[in-house]
Coordinates of C-alpha atoms (C1' of nucleotides) in Angstrom, one line a residue:
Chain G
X1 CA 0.0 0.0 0.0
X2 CA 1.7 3.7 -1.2
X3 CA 1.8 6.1 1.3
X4 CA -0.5 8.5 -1.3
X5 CA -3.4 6.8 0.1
X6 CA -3.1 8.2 3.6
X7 CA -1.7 11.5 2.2
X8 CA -4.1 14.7 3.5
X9 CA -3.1 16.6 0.6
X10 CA -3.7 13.8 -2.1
X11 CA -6.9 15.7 -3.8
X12 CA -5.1 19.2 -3.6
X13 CA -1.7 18.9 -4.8
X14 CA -0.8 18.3 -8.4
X15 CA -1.2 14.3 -7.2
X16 CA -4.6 14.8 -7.6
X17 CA -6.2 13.6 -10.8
X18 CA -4.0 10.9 -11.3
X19 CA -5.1 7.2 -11.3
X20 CA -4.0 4.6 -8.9
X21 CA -1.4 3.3 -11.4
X22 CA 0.1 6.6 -12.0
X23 CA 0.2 7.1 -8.0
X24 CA 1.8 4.1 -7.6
X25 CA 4.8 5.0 -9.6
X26 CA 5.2 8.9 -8.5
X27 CA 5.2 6.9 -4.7
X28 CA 7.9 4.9 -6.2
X29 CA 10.4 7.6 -7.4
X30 CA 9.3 10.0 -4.0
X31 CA 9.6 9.5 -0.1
X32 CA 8.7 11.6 2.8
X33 CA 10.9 13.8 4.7
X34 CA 10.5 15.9 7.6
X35 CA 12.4 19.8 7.8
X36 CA 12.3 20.9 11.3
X37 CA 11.7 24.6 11.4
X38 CA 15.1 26.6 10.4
X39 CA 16.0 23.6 8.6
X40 CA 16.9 24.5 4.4
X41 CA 15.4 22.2 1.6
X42 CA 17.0 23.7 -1.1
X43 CA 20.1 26.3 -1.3
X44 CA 20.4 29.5 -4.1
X45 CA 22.2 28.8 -7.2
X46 CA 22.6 24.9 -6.1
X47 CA 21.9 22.3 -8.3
X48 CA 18.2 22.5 -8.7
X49 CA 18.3 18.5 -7.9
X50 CA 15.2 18.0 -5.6
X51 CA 11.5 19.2 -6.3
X52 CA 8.4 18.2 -3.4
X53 CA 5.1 18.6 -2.5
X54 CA 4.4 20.4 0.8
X55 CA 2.4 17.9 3.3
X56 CA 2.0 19.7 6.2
X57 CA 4.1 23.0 7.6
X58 CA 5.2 26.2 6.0
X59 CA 8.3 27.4 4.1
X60 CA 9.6 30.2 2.7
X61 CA 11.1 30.9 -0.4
X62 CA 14.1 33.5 -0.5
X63 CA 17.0 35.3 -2.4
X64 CA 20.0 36.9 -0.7
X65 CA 22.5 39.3 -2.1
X66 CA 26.0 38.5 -1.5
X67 CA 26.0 41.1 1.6
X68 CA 23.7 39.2 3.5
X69 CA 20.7 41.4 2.6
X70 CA 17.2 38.6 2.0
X71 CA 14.1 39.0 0.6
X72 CA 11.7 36.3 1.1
X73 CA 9.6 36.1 -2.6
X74 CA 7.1 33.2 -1.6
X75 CA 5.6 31.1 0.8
X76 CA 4.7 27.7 0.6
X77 CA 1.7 26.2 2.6
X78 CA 0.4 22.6 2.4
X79 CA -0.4 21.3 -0.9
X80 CA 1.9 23.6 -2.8
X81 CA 4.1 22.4 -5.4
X82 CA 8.5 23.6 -4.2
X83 CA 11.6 23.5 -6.3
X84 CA 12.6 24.1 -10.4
X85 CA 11.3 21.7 -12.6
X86 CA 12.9 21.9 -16.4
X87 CA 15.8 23.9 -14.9
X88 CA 19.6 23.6 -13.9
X89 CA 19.4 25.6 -11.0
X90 CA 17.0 27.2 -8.7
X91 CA 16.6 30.5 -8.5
X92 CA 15.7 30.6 -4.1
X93 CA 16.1 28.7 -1.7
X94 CA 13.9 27.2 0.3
X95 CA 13.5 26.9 4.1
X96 CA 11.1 25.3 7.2
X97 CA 9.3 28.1 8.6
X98 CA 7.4 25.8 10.9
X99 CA 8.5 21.6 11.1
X100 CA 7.5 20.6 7.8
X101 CA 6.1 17.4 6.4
X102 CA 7.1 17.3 2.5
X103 CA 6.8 14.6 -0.4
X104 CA 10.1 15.2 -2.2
X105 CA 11.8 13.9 -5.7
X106 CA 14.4 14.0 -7.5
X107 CA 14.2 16.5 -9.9
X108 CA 15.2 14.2 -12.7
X109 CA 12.6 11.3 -12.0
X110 CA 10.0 14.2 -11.6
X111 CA 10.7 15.7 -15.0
X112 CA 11.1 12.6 -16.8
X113 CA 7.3 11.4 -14.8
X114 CA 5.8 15.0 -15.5
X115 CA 6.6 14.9 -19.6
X116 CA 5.1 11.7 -19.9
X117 CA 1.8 12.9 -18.1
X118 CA 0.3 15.7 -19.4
X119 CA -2.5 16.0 -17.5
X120 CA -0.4 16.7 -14.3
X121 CA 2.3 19.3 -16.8
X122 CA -1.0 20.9 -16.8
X123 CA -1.6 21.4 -12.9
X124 CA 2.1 22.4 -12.6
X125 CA 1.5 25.3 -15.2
X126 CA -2.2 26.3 -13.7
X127 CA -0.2 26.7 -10.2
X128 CA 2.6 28.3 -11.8
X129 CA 0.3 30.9 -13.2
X130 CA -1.6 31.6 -10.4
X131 CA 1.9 31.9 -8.6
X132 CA 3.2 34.3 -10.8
X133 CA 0.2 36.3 -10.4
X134 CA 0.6 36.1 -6.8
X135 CA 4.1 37.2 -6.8
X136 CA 3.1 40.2 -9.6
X137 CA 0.8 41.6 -7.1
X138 CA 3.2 41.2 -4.3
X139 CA 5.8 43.5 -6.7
X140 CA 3.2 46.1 -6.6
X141 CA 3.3 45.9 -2.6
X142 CA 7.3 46.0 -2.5
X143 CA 7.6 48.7 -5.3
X144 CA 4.8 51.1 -4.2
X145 CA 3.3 50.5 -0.7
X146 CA 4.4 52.5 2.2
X147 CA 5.0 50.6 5.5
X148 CA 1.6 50.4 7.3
X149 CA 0.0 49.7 4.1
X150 CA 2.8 46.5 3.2
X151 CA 1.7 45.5 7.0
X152 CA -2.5 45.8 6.3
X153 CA -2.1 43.8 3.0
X154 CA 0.0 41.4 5.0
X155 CA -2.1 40.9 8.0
X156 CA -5.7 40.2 5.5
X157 CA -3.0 37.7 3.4
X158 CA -1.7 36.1 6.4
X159 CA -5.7 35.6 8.0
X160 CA -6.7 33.8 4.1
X161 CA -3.8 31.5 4.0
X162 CA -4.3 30.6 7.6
X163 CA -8.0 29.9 7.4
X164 CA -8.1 26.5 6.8
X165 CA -5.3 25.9 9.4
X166 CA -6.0 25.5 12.7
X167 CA -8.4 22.2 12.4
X168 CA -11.8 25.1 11.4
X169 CA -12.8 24.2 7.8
X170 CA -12.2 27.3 5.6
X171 CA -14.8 29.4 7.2
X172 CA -13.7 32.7 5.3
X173 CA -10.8 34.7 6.4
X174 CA -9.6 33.8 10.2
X175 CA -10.0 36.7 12.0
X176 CA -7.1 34.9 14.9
X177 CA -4.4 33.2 13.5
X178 CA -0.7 32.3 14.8
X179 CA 1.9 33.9 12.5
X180 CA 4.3 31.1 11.1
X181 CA 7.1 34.3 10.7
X182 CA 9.1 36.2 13.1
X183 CA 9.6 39.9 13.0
X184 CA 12.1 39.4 11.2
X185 CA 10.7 37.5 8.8
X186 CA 8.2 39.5 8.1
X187 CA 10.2 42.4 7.6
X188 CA 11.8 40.3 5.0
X189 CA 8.7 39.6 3.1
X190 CA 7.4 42.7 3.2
X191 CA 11.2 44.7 2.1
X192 CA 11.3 46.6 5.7
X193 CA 13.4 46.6 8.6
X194 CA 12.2 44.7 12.2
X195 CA 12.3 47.9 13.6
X196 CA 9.5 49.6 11.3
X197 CA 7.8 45.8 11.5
X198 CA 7.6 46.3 15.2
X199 CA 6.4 49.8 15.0
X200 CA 3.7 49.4 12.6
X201 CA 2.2 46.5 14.6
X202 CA 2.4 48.7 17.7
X203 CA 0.3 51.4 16.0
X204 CA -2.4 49.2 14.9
X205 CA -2.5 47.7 18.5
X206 CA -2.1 51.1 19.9
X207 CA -5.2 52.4 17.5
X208 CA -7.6 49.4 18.2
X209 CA -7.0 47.6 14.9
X210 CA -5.6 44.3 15.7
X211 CA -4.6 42.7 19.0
X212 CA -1.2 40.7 20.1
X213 CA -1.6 38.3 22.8
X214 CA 1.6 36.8 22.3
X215 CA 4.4 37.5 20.0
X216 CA 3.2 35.2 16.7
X217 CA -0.3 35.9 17.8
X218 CA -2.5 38.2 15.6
X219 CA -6.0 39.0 16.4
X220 CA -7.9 41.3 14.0
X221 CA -10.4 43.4 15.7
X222 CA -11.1 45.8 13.1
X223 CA -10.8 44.3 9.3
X224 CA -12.5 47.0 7.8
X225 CA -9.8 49.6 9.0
X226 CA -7.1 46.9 7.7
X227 CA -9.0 47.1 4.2
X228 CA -9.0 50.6 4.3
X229 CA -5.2 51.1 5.4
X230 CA -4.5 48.3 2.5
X231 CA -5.2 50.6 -0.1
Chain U
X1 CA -0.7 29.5 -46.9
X2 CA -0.4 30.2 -43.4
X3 CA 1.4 33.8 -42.2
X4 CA 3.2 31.9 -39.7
X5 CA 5.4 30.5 -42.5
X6 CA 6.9 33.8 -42.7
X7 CA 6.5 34.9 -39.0
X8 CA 10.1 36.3 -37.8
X9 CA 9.5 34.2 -34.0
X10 CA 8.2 30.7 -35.2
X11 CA 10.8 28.9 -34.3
X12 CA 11.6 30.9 -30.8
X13 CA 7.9 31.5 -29.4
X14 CA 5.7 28.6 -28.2
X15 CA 4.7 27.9 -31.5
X16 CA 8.2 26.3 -32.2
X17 CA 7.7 22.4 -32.5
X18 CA 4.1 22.4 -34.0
X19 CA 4.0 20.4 -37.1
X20 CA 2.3 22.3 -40.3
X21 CA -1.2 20.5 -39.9
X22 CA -1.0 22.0 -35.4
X23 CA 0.3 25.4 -37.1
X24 CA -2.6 25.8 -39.4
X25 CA -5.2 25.1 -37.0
X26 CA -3.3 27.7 -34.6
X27 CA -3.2 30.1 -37.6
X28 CA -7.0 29.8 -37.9
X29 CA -7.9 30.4 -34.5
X30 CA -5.1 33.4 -34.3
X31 CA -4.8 36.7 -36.3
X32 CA -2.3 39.3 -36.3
X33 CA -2.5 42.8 -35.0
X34 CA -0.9 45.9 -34.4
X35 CA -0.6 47.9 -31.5
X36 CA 0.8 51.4 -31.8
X37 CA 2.7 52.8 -28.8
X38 CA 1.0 53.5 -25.6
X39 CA -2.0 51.7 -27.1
X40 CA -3.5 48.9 -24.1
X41 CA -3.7 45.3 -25.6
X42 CA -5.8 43.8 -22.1
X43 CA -7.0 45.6 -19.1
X44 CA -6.3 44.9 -15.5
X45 CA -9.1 43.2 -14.0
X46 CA -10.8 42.4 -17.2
X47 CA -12.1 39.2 -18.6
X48 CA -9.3 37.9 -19.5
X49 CA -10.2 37.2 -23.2
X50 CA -7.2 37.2 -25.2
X51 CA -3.9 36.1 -25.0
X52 CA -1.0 36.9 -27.8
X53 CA 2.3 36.3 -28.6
X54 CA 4.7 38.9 -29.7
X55 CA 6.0 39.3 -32.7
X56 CA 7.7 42.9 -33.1
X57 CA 7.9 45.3 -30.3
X58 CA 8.2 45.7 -26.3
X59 CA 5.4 46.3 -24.2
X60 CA 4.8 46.5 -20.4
X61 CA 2.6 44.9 -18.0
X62 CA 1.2 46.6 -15.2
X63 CA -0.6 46.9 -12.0
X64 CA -2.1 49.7 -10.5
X65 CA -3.6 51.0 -7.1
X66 CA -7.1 52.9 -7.1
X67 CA -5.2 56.3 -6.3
X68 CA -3.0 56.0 -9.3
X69 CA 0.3 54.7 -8.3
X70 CA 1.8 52.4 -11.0
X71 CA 4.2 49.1 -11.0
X72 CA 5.7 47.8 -14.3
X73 CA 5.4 43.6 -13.2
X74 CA 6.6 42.9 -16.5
X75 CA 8.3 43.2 -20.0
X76 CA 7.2 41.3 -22.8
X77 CA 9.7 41.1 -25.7
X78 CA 9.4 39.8 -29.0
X79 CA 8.5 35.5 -29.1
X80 CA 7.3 36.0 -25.5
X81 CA 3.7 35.0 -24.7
X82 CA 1.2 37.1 -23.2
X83 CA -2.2 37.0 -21.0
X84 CA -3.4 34.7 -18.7
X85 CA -4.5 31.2 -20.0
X86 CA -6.5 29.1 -17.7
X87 CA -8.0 31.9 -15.5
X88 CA -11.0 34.0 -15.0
X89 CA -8.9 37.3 -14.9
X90 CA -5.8 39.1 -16.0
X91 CA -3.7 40.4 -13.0
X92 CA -2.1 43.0 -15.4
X93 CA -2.8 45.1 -18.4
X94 CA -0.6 45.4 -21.1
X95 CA 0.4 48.5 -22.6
X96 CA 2.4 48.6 -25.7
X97 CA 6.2 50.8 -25.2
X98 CA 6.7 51.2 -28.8
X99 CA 4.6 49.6 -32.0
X100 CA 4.4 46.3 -32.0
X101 CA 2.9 42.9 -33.9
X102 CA 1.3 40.7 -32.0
X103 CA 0.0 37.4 -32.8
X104 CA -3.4 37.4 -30.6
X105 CA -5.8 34.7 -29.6
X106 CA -9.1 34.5 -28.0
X107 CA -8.1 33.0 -24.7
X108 CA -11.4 30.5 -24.8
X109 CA -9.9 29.1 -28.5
X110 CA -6.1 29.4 -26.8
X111 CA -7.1 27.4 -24.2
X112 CA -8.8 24.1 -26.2
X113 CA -6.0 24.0 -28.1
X114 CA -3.3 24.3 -25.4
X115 CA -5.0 21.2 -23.7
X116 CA -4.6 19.0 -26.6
X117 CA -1.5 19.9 -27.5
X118 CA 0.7 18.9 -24.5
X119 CA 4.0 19.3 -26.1
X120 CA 2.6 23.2 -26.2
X121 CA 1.4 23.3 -22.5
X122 CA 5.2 22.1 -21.7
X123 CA 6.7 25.3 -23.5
X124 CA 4.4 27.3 -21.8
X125 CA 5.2 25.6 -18.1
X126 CA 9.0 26.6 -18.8
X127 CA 8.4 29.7 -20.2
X128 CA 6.0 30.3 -17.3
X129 CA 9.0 28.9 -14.4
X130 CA 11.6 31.1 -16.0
X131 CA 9.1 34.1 -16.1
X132 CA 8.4 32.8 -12.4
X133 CA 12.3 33.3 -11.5
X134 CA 13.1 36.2 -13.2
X135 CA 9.8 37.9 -11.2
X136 CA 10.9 36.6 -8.3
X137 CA 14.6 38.1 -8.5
X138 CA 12.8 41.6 -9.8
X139 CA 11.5 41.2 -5.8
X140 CA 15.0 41.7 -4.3
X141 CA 15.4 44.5 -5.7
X142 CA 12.4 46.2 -5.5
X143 CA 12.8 45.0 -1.6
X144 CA 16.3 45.4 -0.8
X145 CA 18.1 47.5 -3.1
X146 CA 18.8 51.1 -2.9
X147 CA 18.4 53.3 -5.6
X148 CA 21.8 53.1 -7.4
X149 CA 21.6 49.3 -7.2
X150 CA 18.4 49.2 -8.7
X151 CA 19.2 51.9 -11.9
X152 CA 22.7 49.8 -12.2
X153 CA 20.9 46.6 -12.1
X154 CA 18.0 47.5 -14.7
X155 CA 20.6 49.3 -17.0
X156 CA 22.5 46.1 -17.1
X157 CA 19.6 44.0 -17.5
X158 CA 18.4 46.2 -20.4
X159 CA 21.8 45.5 -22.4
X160 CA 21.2 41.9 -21.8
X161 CA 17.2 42.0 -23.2
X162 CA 18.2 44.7 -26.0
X163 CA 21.0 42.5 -27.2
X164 CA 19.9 40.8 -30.0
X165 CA 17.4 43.9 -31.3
X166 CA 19.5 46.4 -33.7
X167 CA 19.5 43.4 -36.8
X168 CA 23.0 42.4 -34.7
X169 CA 22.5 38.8 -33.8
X170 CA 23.1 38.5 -30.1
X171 CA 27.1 39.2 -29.4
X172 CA 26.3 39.7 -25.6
X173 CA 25.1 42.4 -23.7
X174 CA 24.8 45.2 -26.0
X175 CA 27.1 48.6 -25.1
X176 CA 24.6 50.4 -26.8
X177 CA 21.4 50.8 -27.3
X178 CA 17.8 52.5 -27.0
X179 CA 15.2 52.4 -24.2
X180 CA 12.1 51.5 -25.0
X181 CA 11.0 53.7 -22.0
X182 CA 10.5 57.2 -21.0
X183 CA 11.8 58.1 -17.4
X184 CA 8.7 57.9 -15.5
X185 CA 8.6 54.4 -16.9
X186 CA 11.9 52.9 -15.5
X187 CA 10.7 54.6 -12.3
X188 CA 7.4 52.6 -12.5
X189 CA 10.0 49.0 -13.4
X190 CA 12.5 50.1 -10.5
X191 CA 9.5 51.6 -7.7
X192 CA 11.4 54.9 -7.6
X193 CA 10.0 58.3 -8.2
X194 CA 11.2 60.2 -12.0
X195 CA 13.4 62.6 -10.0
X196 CA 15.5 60.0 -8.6
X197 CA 15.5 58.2 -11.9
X198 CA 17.0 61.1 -13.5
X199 CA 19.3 62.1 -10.7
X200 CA 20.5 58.9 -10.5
X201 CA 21.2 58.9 -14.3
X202 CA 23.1 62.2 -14.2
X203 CA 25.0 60.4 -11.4
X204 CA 26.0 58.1 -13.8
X205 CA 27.0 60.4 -16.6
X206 CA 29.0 62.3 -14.4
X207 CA 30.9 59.5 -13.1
X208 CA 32.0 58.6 -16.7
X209 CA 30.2 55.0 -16.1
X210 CA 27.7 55.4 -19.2
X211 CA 26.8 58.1 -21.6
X212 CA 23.6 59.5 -22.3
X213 CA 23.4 60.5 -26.1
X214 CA 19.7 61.6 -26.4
X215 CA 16.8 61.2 -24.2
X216 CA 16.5 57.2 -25.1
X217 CA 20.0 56.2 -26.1
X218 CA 22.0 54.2 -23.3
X219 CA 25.8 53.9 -23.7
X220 CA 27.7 51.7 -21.3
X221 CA 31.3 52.7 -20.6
X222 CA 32.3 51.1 -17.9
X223 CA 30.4 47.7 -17.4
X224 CA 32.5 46.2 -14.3
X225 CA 31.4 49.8 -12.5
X226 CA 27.9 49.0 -13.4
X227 CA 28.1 44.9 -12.2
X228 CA 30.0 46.3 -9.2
X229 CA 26.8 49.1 -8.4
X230 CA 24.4 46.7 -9.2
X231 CA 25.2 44.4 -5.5
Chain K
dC1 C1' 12.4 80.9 -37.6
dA2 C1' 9.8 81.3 -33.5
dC3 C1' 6.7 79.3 -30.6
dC4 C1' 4.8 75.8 -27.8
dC5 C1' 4.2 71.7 -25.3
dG6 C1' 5.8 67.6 -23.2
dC7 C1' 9.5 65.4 -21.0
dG8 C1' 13.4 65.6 -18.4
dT9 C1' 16.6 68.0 -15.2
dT10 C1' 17.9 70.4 -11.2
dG11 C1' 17.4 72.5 -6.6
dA12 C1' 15.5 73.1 -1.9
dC13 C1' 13.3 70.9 1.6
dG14 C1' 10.8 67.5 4.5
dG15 C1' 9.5 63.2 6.1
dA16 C1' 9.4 58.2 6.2
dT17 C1' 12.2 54.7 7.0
dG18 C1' 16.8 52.9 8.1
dT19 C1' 20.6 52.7 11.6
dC20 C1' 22.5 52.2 16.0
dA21 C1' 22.0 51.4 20.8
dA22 C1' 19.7 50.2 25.0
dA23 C1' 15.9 48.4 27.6
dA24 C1' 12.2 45.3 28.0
dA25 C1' 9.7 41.1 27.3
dC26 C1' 9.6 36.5 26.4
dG27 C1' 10.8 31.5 26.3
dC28 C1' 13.2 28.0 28.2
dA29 C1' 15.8 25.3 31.3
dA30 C1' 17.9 24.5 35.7
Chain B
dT1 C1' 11.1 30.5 41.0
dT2 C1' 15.3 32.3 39.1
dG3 C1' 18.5 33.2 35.5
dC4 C1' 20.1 33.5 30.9
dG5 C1' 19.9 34.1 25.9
dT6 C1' 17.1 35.6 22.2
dT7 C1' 13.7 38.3 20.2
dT8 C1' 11.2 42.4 20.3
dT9 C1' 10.3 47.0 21.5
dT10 C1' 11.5 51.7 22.1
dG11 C1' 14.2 55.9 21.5
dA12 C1' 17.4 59.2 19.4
dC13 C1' 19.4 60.3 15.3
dA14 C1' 20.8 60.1 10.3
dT15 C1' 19.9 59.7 5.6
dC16 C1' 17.9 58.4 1.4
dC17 C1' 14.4 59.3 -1.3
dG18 C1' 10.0 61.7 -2.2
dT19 C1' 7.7 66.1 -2.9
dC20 C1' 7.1 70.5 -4.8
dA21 C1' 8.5 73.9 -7.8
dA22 C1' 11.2 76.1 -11.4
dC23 C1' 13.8 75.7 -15.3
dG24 C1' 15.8 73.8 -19.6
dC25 C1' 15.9 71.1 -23.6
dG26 C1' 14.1 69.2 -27.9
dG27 C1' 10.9 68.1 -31.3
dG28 C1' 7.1 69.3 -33.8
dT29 C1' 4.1 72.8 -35.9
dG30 C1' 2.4 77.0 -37.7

DNA sequence: CACCCGCGTTGACGGATGTCAAAAACGCAA
DNA sequence: TTGCGTTTTTGACATCCGTCAACGCGGGTG
C-alpha cells in the first residue's frame, strides 16, 4: 500500500487527478521527509536537484544578495508544489518556517514522470500561473506600498492563507491566527526593517485595529480599518 | 498559406515544435494585430479574453492601485507569450512601449488548443518557471536594493534584453542601445519616483560610467562599474 | 524661424524609514 | 522560581528618497 493513500493533501496537490497506477509510480520515485523549522530544503544557485510537495508545515522561499541582505519572494503552505522543474538551478532557496512534512523527488525522476503525463504538466503550469500572479501583485506591494499599508495587505494575506489551518474548515478569512514568521521574517517579506515591522504592529494595536496576545499571535479586531489602510 | 510560415518568432515562441497541420489550425484560430505605442492590448481586471504572442515590439505589463500609483510587473519582448490562460482574470494590463505585432488569440480558443496539445502546454510551463524566477529576482530588488543598485541593475539587465534587437545577432550584452521607455517608466520597473531616476542617471554620466546621447540612447562605458553598483 | 508643449533635469526641503543602541519582554531550562 | 539568551520593543538620530517647484531642452508645428 503507497503512502499517497493516507496523504491529507492527495486531492489538492498536483497528485490529484492521477489514477491509482500513476500514484503508484510517483510513490515509487518519491519519499517523505520531515524539515524541522530553520531547517533549508533547497540552497540558491545549487543544483536545482530535488523538487516536493508540501504535506504539512510552512516554508519560505528567498534570495539573498552577496551582503547578507534577503528578501523572502514566496511562501509555501500545504499542498503547494517547491523546487525548479525543467531547470539547472534554482533561483531561491527554500527553508522550514514551521516543522515541515514534505513529499520530495528528484528533480530528474519528476521531470522525466511529468513529460510523460500531461495531465499533471497541466496542474504544474495552472499553479505556476496563479503563482506568478501572486508574486506580480506582491511586486506592486514592495515597489509602491508605504510601511503600514505593506503590514495591512499582510495581515488580511496572512488571515486567508491561515484559514483553513487550525483544524476550522475554511470558514472565510480567520479573524485569529498564529503567525508562522518572526519579525524578522516579516520584515523580509514585506522589504522593511524589524524595527519599522515592530512599530507598525504597535500602532495598529495602539489604535484598536488588531490585538497581540503573544508574540506570533494576531487578532484582527477591526478588518474594515485593515481594508481601508491596504489601499 | 499560413502567415506563420513567414513569422520572424516561429521557431523561438511557443509555437516552435508544431508540425504544419498543429500550425494551421493555430493560424486559424489566431490573427495578427498591431498595437501602436501606448496603445492597451488587455485591461487589469478584465475578462481575461485574449492572449498573444509577440512578434515585433516591447510592451509593459502593469498593475495599478485605485489612487493611481503604478508598477511595471513585467516586459514582454518579441516570441514572448502574453495574458493569462487558464484563468478567469488578467492580473495585469498590457500597454504597448513602442509599436508592436502581435499574434493574438481569444483565450477561450487558446485554451482548447493548449490542452490538446501537451507538447505546447510544456513550452508554456518553462516559459511560465523562468518568467516565475526572473519575477521573483525583480522582488530583491524592488525590496532590498537602494536606488543606485536598482538603476545599475536595470541598465544592465536592459543591455542583456536589447542585445539581440539592432538586426546584430546576439554578441552579448549590448554597449549600446535605445530604451524603449520614458523616465517615468523605468521609475514605474524600478519603484522609484522620476526625479531619482533622472538624478541617478546624471550620477552616472557624471561618473563617466555610461553616456547619455539623447533622451533614449543608453551607452555603457564602464560595465565592471555597473556589475560592481548593481550588488 | 519662433513658438509651444511635453518630457526631463535640477534644486531646496521635509519626512518616512533605516541605523544604532539600550531596555524590555519572552521562552526555556535549571 | 530564578537566571540567561534571544527576540522584540522603544528611543534618538541620520539619511535616502519623495515632494514640490522652477527651469531647460528638444521636437514638432504654424
Amino acid at each position: 500500500m503507497s503512502s499517497c493513500d493516507t496523504c491529507v493533501v492527495r486531492n489538492r496537490a498536483i497528485c490529484a487527478g492521477l489514477d491509482n497506477r500513476e500514484i503508484e509510480t510517483l510513490n515509487s520515485i518519491g519519499r517523505r521527509r520531515t524539515v524541522t523549522a530553520g531547517e533549508p530544503l533547497i540552497w540558491e544557485d545549487d543544483d536545482s536537484l530535488l523538487v516536493a510537495n508540501v504535506i504539512e508545515g510552512v516554508l519560505k522561499l528567498t534570495t539573498s544578495t552577496e551582503d547578507g541582505r534577503e528578501q523572502i519572494v514566496g511562501v509555501a503552505y500545504p499542498s503547494d508544489f517547491i523546487g525548479r522543474p525543467f531547470g539547472q538551478t534554482s533561483s531561491a532557496s527554500v527553508v522550514a518556517l514551521t516543522d515541515a512534512r514534505v513529499c520530495v523527488f528528484s528533480r530528474n525522476d519528476f521531470d522525466r514522470f511529468a513529460r510523460e503525463h500531461p495531465e499533471l504538466e497541466h496542474k504544474l503550469l495552472e499553479r505556476t500561473l496563479a503563482e506568478l500572479d501572486r508574486t506580480r501583485s506582491w511586486m506592486m506591494l514592495l515597489g509602491r506600498k508605504n510601511a503600514s499599508e505593506k503590514i495591512a495587505t499582510f495581515l488580511l494575506e496572512m488571515s486567508d492563507r491561515l484559514a483553513e489551518t487550525g483544524c476550522t474548515p475554511a470558514f472565510g478569512p480567520a479573524r485569529r491566527f498564529s503567525l508562522p514568521f518572526s519579525r524578522q521574517q516579516v520584515a523580509d517579506v514585506l522589504g522593511l526593517t524589524i524595527e519599522t515591522v515592530s512599530r507598525q504592529f504597535t500602532k495598529l494595536k495602539n489604535d484598536g485595529v488588531i490585538e497581540l496576545p503573544s508574540r506570533r499571535e494576531v487578532e484582527i479586531l477591526n478588518r474594515g480599518a485593515l481594508v481601508a489602510l491596504a489601499g
